[in-house]
Amino acid sequence: MSEHLTEIVVFSALFLLVSGMGFVAARWRRPDNLATLDEWGLGGRSFGPWITWFLVGGDLYTAYTFVAVPALLWGAGAMGFFAVPYTIVVYPIVFLVLLRLWSVSHVHGFVTPADFVRARFGSPTLALLIAITGIVATMPYIALQLVGIEAVLKSMGVTGHLPIIIAFAILAAYTYQSGLRAPALIAFVKDTLIYIVILVAIFAIPAQLEGGWSGIFDAAQAKFDATPAQGDGILLNAGNQLQYITLALGSALALFLYPHSITGVLASRNRDVIKRNMSALPAYSLLLGLIALLGYMAIAAGIKPIGTDNNTIVPQLFDKMFPDWFTGVAYAAIGIGALVPAAIMSIAAANLFTRNVYKEYLKPDASDADEARVSKITSLLVKVGAVLCILFLDTGFSIDLQLIGGVIILQTLPSVALGLYTRWFHRIGLIAGWAGGMAAGMLLLYNIGNPVTGKLHFAGSAFPLEKLGLDTKMTVYAGVLALAVNLAVAAAGTLIARGAKASEGDDATRPDHYLADEGDPRVKDLDLTH
Amino acid sequence: MTTPDAPELTTPDDPGGPGGPDQDRSDRSPWNWLLILPIILPLAPFLFNFDEPRIFGFPRFYWLQFLFIAVGVTCTTIVYQMTKRRR
């Protein structure tokens, strides 16, 4: 332990600094009344371009990403680089969609995507399904943030679960007190640290390695050539190109369906803030691409993971290449990097429960203060659940759940994203499509095995098309196939429901609500004047 | 939730508000077509799935995809600048 003393001291100091900021955040841009979901859960819907950039960036590019993506490149090569096209295509895809979502949410005071679905399709049942999907997809994501912290702690020689429990208890306490303002404020520190660490890494590490960048890529190619596995290499092959692009596209479509991403978007002040961020957020994609290449640097530097935990590759690389104090800074960047998304995710999951379960089914006359209180308590429970996941379940299980999470959140696309554009789908069709997509997704994932590790089920997201009877070695992202099933069932269900003259449900939104901006009248404001 | 049972917005939009809402407001703009470019390029591996030529030691697979980030930023920035609200 003593050889890591400097690292531990630096890490702890930065961690404590950030925790202090989390508590102070309650007073930052302080509103008159923090006891409403708009204030606690959405920071008063007041964030400008800079705060939104840090908040959404800190939210989407998580500690787990920073640890897992390089681990993927280290293990499989080019396939892991899908994170770059994924985070390029996502912004132009959602550019116009998010504007509509922001506007209609602004007019109606929606806090969650399920709120929108409830109002658009007049269906509490569909809204409940969307909410549950969001919560189920988010929970393992929070648990995975702990995996990021754990990888760092392991590299510092800290073992046992106590440090993680303490870290999460502190996180839970300041999220409870400050709401979305806490991660928004902490995100500044987190991202600054990460940018510094990566800039240093991409210049300092190649300089210490033989042959610079060229040598790094050659070393990686040599490693992959030596393995018996077919799919690896520093370029894609005929079998995994389709997987590469469908995974990038499917992940991009899923990203802004996650409740925590939507929370970040709804917290912004106006439409221009969102537009500006769609062009500024790719700065993080550049960062992510560079971080991904740490996986190859680790190969060239001869880094070995601790035990079989590939997620320790990056921490081990830092430990070898950096002086101790700077390794501490780098570890803190990853550790704090886990706190920001974990806080936002727990807030988003709590809001879903409060708005679409508690208020809808348990206490319809809940006041704003009731909503804020329930959300705060739920956010604590969500974090306890995430810690329990890590304590009692195998880490591999959380990764499986996260994989499933990406596929199932994609099944909310017809209701949430297409719903922003068209009311053509019938609510019964959407429910049927959701069920069909979920079933198809589970079935596909269940049937994905990995011959190398001997794992038979849930071993990845690449579904071999030959299992569908096609004569090809190509694989495709299971989420995209499941979404296709979803859309087909939803369309068929819509036609049948309409043929049977099933009730359409009320649409509380109007076309101009999707174009409203800051300063336009809201339903709630008008309500008060009646 | 305030929405579903909230009364319909029957009051006419307030034309006096800052940048007041106008009935013919729209998200439509020819500039939006620019957004298609950064969606298609990164999903076309036949453009970048090669080792040569290398730049600063980076195989084409890597430097070209990094370059696509710049394409994405450029396109979204142009669309933002051309469609932002006039104040």
mmCIF file of N, CA and C in Angstrom, chain A residues 324-398:
data_model
loop_
_atom_site.group_PDB
_atom_site.id
_atom_site.type_symbol
_atom_site.label_atom_id
_atom_site.label_comp_id
_atom_site.label_asym_id
_atom_site.label_seq_id
_atom_site.Cartn_x
_atom_site.Cartn_y
_atom_site.Cartn_z
ATOM 1 N N ASP A 324 4.132 9.566 -9.573
ATOM 2 C CA ASP A 324 3.069 9.189 -8.635
ATOM 3 C C ASP A 324 2.006 10.261 -8.425
ATOM 4 N N TRP A 325 2.459 11.512 -8.242
ATOM 5 C CA TRP A 325 1.467 12.547 -7.924
ATOM 6 C C TRP A 325 0.493 12.734 -9.088
ATOM 7 N N PHE A 326 1.032 12.635 -10.327
ATOM 8 C CA PHE A 326 0.142 12.850 -11.463
ATOM 9 C C PHE A 326 -0.764 11.641 -11.693
ATOM 10 N N THR A 327 -0.268 10.450 -11.346
ATOM 11 C CA THR A 327 -1.128 9.277 -11.390
ATOM 12 C C THR A 327 -2.312 9.489 -10.452
ATOM 13 N N GLY A 328 -2.036 10.095 -9.296
ATOM 14 C CA GLY A 328 -3.113 10.405 -8.348
ATOM 15 C C GLY A 328 -4.146 11.316 -8.973
ATOM 16 N N VAL A 329 -3.671 12.342 -9.704
ATOM 17 C CA VAL A 329 -4.587 13.260 -10.381
ATOM 18 C C VAL A 329 -5.430 12.496 -11.408
ATOM 19 N N ALA A 330 -4.746 11.623 -12.172
ATOM 20 C CA ALA A 330 -5.447 10.862 -13.213
ATOM 21 C C ALA A 330 -6.506 9.946 -12.589
ATOM 22 N N TYR A 331 -6.145 9.302 -11.498
ATOM 23 C CA TYR A 331 -7.101 8.428 -10.820
ATOM 24 C C TYR A 331 -8.291 9.228 -10.298
ATOM 25 N N ALA A 332 -7.991 10.421 -9.779
ATOM 26 C CA ALA A 332 -9.075 11.269 -9.266
ATOM 27 C C ALA A 332 -10.008 11.650 -10.407
ATOM 28 N N ALA A 333 -9.418 11.927 -11.589
ATOM 29 C CA ALA A 333 -10.249 12.291 -12.746
ATOM 30 C C ALA A 333 -11.233 11.171 -13.056
ATOM 31 N N ILE A 334 -10.763 9.922 -13.011
ATOM 32 C CA ILE A 334 -11.651 8.797 -13.299
ATOM 33 C C ILE A 334 -12.679 8.631 -12.172
ATOM 34 N N GLY A 335 -12.199 8.710 -10.933
ATOM 35 C CA GLY A 335 -13.094 8.527 -9.785
ATOM 36 C C GLY A 335 -14.191 9.581 -9.750
ATOM 37 N N ILE A 336 -13.788 10.851 -9.923
ATOM 38 C CA ILE A 336 -14.780 11.932 -9.929
ATOM 39 C C ILE A 336 -15.653 11.814 -11.170
ATOM 40 N N GLY A 337 -15.025 11.332 -12.246
ATOM 41 C CA GLY A 337 -15.780 11.116 -13.481
ATOM 42 C C GLY A 337 -16.933 10.157 -13.286
ATOM 43 N N ALA A 338 -16.837 9.302 -12.285
ATOM 44 C CA ALA A 338 -17.934 8.373 -12.011
ATOM 45 C C ALA A 338 -19.059 9.046 -11.238
ATOM 46 N N LEU A 339 -18.701 10.075 -10.458
ATOM 47 C CA LEU A 339 -19.695 10.680 -9.567
ATOM 48 C C LEU A 339 -20.729 11.499 -10.327
ATOM 49 N N VAL A 340 -20.262 12.237 -11.345
ATOM 50 C CA VAL A 340 -21.171 13.133 -12.066
ATOM 51 C C VAL A 340 -22.305 12.344 -12.734
ATOM 52 N N PRO A 341 -21.973 11.368 -13.597
ATOM 53 C CA PRO A 341 -23.078 10.622 -14.207
ATOM 54 C C PRO A 341 -23.900 9.845 -13.186
ATOM 55 N N ALA A 342 -23.253 9.286 -12.166
ATOM 56 C CA ALA A 342 -24.019 8.520 -11.171
ATOM 57 C C ALA A 342 -25.063 9.411 -10.511
ATOM 58 N N ALA A 343 -24.685 10.658 -10.222
ATOM 59 C CA ALA A 343 -25.633 11.579 -9.592
ATOM 60 C C ALA A 343 -26.788 11.890 -10.544
ATOM 61 N N ILE A 344 -26.462 12.213 -11.796
ATOM 62 C CA ILE A 344 -27.513 12.590 -12.746
ATOM 63 C C ILE A 344 -28.426 11.403 -13.030
ATOM 64 N N MET A 345 -27.820 10.221 -13.172
ATOM 65 C CA MET A 345 -28.637 9.033 -13.442
ATOM 66 C C MET A 345 -29.593 8.745 -12.293
ATOM 67 N N SER A 346 -29.106 8.888 -11.068
ATOM 68 C CA SER A 346 -30.005 8.587 -9.944
ATOM 69 C C SER A 346 -31.114 9.631 -9.860
ATOM 70 N N ILE A 347 -30.801 10.877 -10.211
ATOM 71 C CA ILE A 347 -31.840 11.905 -10.227
ATOM 72 C C ILE A 347 -32.878 11.587 -11.303
ATOM 73 N N ALA A 348 -32.392 11.190 -12.481
ATOM 74 C CA ALA A 348 -33.313 10.900 -13.585
ATOM 75 C C ALA A 348 -34.211 9.711 -13.248
ATOM 76 N N ALA A 349 -33.622 8.665 -12.673
ATOM 77 C CA ALA A 349 -34.417 7.489 -12.317
ATOM 78 C C ALA A 349 -35.435 7.860 -11.248
ATOM 79 N N ALA A 350 -35.014 8.688 -10.286
ATOM 80 C CA ALA A 350 -35.917 9.099 -9.210
ATOM 81 C C ALA A 350 -37.073 9.924 -9.772
ATOM 82 N N ASN A 351 -36.773 10.807 -10.717
ATOM 83 C CA ASN A 351 -37.835 11.612 -11.318
ATOM 84 C C ASN A 351 -38.853 10.739 -12.043
ATOM 85 N N LEU A 352 -38.356 9.713 -12.731
ATOM 86 C CA LEU A 352 -39.274 8.807 -13.427
ATOM 87 C C LEU A 352 -40.224 8.153 -12.435
ATOM 88 N N PHE A 353 -39.659 7.674 -11.334
ATOM 89 C CA PHE A 353 -40.511 7.024 -10.333
ATOM 90 C C PHE A 353 -41.528 8.025 -9.789
ATOM 91 N N THR A 354 -41.058 9.212 -9.456
ATOM 92 C CA THR A 354 -41.940 10.193 -8.831
ATOM 93 C C THR A 354 -43.077 10.609 -9.754
ATOM 94 N N ARG A 355 -42.731 10.932 -10.983
ATOM 95 C CA ARG A 355 -43.740 11.481 -11.878
ATOM 96 C C ARG A 355 -44.653 10.421 -12.463
ATOM 97 N N ASN A 356 -44.080 9.288 -12.823
ATOM 98 C CA ASN A 356 -44.849 8.346 -13.623
ATOM 99 C C ASN A 356 -45.325 7.121 -12.871
ATOM 100 N N VAL A 357 -44.893 6.980 -11.618
ATOM 101 C CA VAL A 357 -45.431 5.906 -10.774
ATOM 102 C C VAL A 357 -46.134 6.520 -9.564
ATOM 103 N N TYR A 358 -45.368 7.278 -8.761
ATOM 104 C CA TYR A 358 -45.918 7.832 -7.524
ATOM 105 C C TYR A 358 -47.090 8.779 -7.788
ATOM 106 N N LYS A 359 -46.835 9.798 -8.601
ATOM 107 C CA LYS A 359 -47.881 10.791 -8.833
ATOM 108 C C LYS A 359 -49.027 10.201 -9.673
ATOM 109 N N GLU A 360 -48.684 9.337 -10.595
ATOM 110 C CA GLU A 360 -49.702 8.782 -11.489
ATOM 111 C C GLU A 360 -50.596 7.782 -10.778
ATOM 112 N N TYR A 361 -49.964 6.919 -9.987
ATOM 113 C CA TYR A 361 -50.728 5.796 -9.449
ATOM 114 C C TYR A 361 -50.921 5.834 -7.936
ATOM 115 N N LEU A 362 -49.970 6.439 -7.202
ATOM 116 C CA LEU A 362 -50.053 6.337 -5.747
ATOM 117 C C LEU A 362 -50.675 7.569 -5.108
ATOM 118 N N LYS A 363 -50.273 8.750 -5.568
ATOM 119 C CA LYS A 363 -50.800 9.950 -4.932
ATOM 120 C C LYS A 363 -51.021 11.044 -5.982
ATOM 121 N N PRO A 364 -52.140 10.967 -6.691
ATOM 122 C CA PRO A 364 -52.374 11.896 -7.807
ATOM 123 C C PRO A 364 -52.397 13.365 -7.373
ATOM 124 N N ASP A 365 -52.721 13.632 -6.107
ATOM 125 C CA ASP A 365 -52.791 15.040 -5.693
ATOM 126 C C ASP A 365 -51.490 15.518 -5.040
ATOM 127 N N ALA A 366 -50.378 14.825 -5.313
ATOM 128 C CA ALA A 366 -49.096 15.211 -4.708
ATOM 129 C C ALA A 366 -48.736 16.653 -5.077
ATOM 130 N N SER A 367 -48.266 17.396 -4.085
ATOM 131 C CA SER A 367 -47.856 18.779 -4.338
ATOM 132 C C SER A 367 -46.436 18.793 -4.891
ATOM 133 N N ASP A 368 -45.986 19.991 -5.336
ATOM 134 C CA ASP A 368 -44.613 20.128 -5.819
ATOM 135 C C ASP A 368 -43.618 19.676 -4.754
ATOM 136 N N ALA A 369 -43.902 20.061 -3.495
ATOM 137 C CA ALA A 369 -42.988 19.714 -2.405
ATOM 138 C C ALA A 369 -42.971 18.204 -2.180
ATOM 139 N N ASP A 370 -44.161 17.569 -2.290
ATOM 140 C CA ASP A 370 -44.215 16.101 -2.165
ATOM 141 C C ASP A 370 -43.338 15.455 -3.225
ATOM 142 N N GLU A 371 -43.484 15.939 -4.469
ATOM 143 C CA GLU A 371 -42.719 15.374 -5.579
ATOM 144 C C GLU A 371 -41.219 15.475 -5.322
ATOM 145 N N ALA A 372 -40.783 16.652 -4.883
ATOM 146 C CA ALA A 372 -39.354 16.848 -4.633
ATOM 147 C C ALA A 372 -38.881 15.902 -3.526
ATOM 148 N N ARG A 373 -39.710 15.763 -2.484
ATOM 149 C CA ARG A 373 -39.317 14.912 -1.349
ATOM 150 C C ARG A 373 -39.203 13.452 -1.795
ATOM 151 N N VAL A 374 -40.207 12.986 -2.533
ATOM 152 C CA VAL A 374 -40.188 11.588 -2.984
ATOM 153 C C VAL A 374 -38.987 11.342 -3.897
ATOM 154 N N SER A 375 -38.713 12.298 -4.774
ATOM 155 C CA SER A 375 -37.582 12.137 -5.686
ATOM 156 C C SER A 375 -36.265 12.056 -4.919
ATOM 157 N N LYS A 376 -36.130 12.907 -3.905
ATOM 158 C CA LYS A 376 -34.883 12.907 -3.130
ATOM 159 C C LYS A 376 -34.675 11.556 -2.452
ATOM 160 N N ILE A 377 -35.751 11.042 -1.863
ATOM 161 C CA ILE A 377 -35.631 9.752 -1.176
ATOM 162 C C ILE A 377 -35.374 8.632 -2.177
ATOM 163 N N THR A 378 -36.089 8.687 -3.306
ATOM 164 C CA THR A 378 -35.879 7.645 -4.315
ATOM 165 C C THR A 378 -34.445 7.663 -4.832
ATOM 166 N N SER A 379 -33.866 8.867 -4.985
ATOM 167 C CA SER A 379 -32.492 8.925 -5.474
ATOM 168 C C SER A 379 -31.546 8.213 -4.513
ATOM 169 N N LEU A 380 -31.852 8.274 -3.208
ATOM 170 C CA LEU A 380 -31.035 7.540 -2.238
ATOM 171 C C LEU A 380 -31.196 6.035 -2.445
ATOM 172 N N LEU A 381 -32.453 5.606 -2.588
ATOM 173 C CA LEU A 381 -32.714 4.169 -2.749
ATOM 174 C C LEU A 381 -32.039 3.623 -3.994
ATOM 175 N N VAL A 382 -32.090 4.419 -5.068
ATOM 176 C CA VAL A 382 -31.467 3.987 -6.328
ATOM 177 C C VAL A 382 -29.978 3.730 -6.110
ATOM 178 N N LYS A 383 -29.328 4.619 -5.350
ATOM 179 C CA LYS A 383 -27.886 4.450 -5.137
ATOM 180 C C LYS A 383 -27.599 3.255 -4.246
ATOM 181 N N VAL A 384 -28.452 3.053 -3.245
ATOM 182 C CA VAL A 384 -28.283 1.864 -2.403
ATOM 183 C C VAL A 384 -28.399 0.618 -3.281
ATOM 184 N N GLY A 385 -29.367 0.632 -4.180
ATOM 185 C CA GLY A 385 -29.550 -0.501 -5.091
ATOM 186 C C GLY A 385 -28.312 -0.749 -5.932
ATOM 187 N N ALA A 386 -27.711 0.348 -6.422
ATOM 188 C CA ALA A 386 -26.516 0.198 -7.254
ATOM 189 C C ALA A 386 -25.364 -0.401 -6.452
ATOM 190 N N VAL A 387 -25.213 0.053 -5.206
ATOM 191 C CA VAL A 387 -24.140 -0.486 -4.368
ATOM 192 C C VAL A 387 -24.384 -1.965 -4.088
ATOM 193 N N LEU A 388 -25.641 -2.306 -3.802
ATOM 194 C CA LEU A 388 -25.964 -3.715 -3.550
ATOM 195 C C LEU A 388 -25.639 -4.579 -4.774
ATOM 196 N N CYS A 389 -25.928 -4.036 -5.960
ATOM 197 C CA CYS A 389 -25.593 -4.753 -7.199
ATOM 198 C C CYS A 389 -24.127 -5.142 -7.218
ATOM 199 N N ILE A 390 -23.283 -4.145 -6.873
ATOM 200 C CA ILE A 390 -21.843 -4.386 -6.923
ATOM 201 C C ILE A 390 -21.400 -5.330 -5.813
ATOM 202 N N LEU A 391 -22.015 -5.200 -4.621
ATOM 203 C CA LEU A 391 -21.594 -6.024 -3.485
ATOM 204 C C LEU A 391 -21.988 -7.482 -3.680
ATOM 205 N N PHE A 392 -23.212 -7.696 -4.182
ATOM 206 C CA PHE A 392 -23.726 -9.060 -4.151
ATOM 207 C C PHE A 392 -23.752 -9.753 -5.508
ATOM 208 N N LEU A 393 -23.615 -8.971 -6.572
ATOM 209 C CA LEU A 393 -23.626 -9.609 -7.879
ATOM 210 C C LEU A 393 -22.237 -9.545 -8.477
ATOM 211 N N ASP A 394 -21.950 -10.477 -9.328
ATOM 212 C CA ASP A 394 -20.715 -10.482 -10.070
ATOM 213 C C ASP A 394 -20.659 -9.222 -10.939
ATOM 214 N N THR A 395 -19.474 -8.604 -11.053
ATOM 215 C CA THR A 395 -19.347 -7.409 -11.888
ATOM 216 C C THR A 395 -19.790 -7.709 -13.322
ATOM 217 N N GLY A 396 -19.445 -8.900 -13.779
ATOM 218 C CA GLY A 396 -19.834 -9.301 -15.124
ATOM 219 C C GLY A 396 -21.335 -9.201 -15.331
ATOM 220 N N PHE A 397 -22.079 -9.421 -14.267
ATOM 221 C CA PHE A 397 -23.531 -9.367 -14.355
ATOM 222 C C PHE A 397 -24.002 -7.933 -14.618
ATOM 223 N N SER A 398 -23.336 -6.971 -13.976
ATOM 224 C CA SER A 398 -23.681 -5.562 -14.221
ATOM 225 C C SER A 398 -23.407 -5.197 -15.676
#
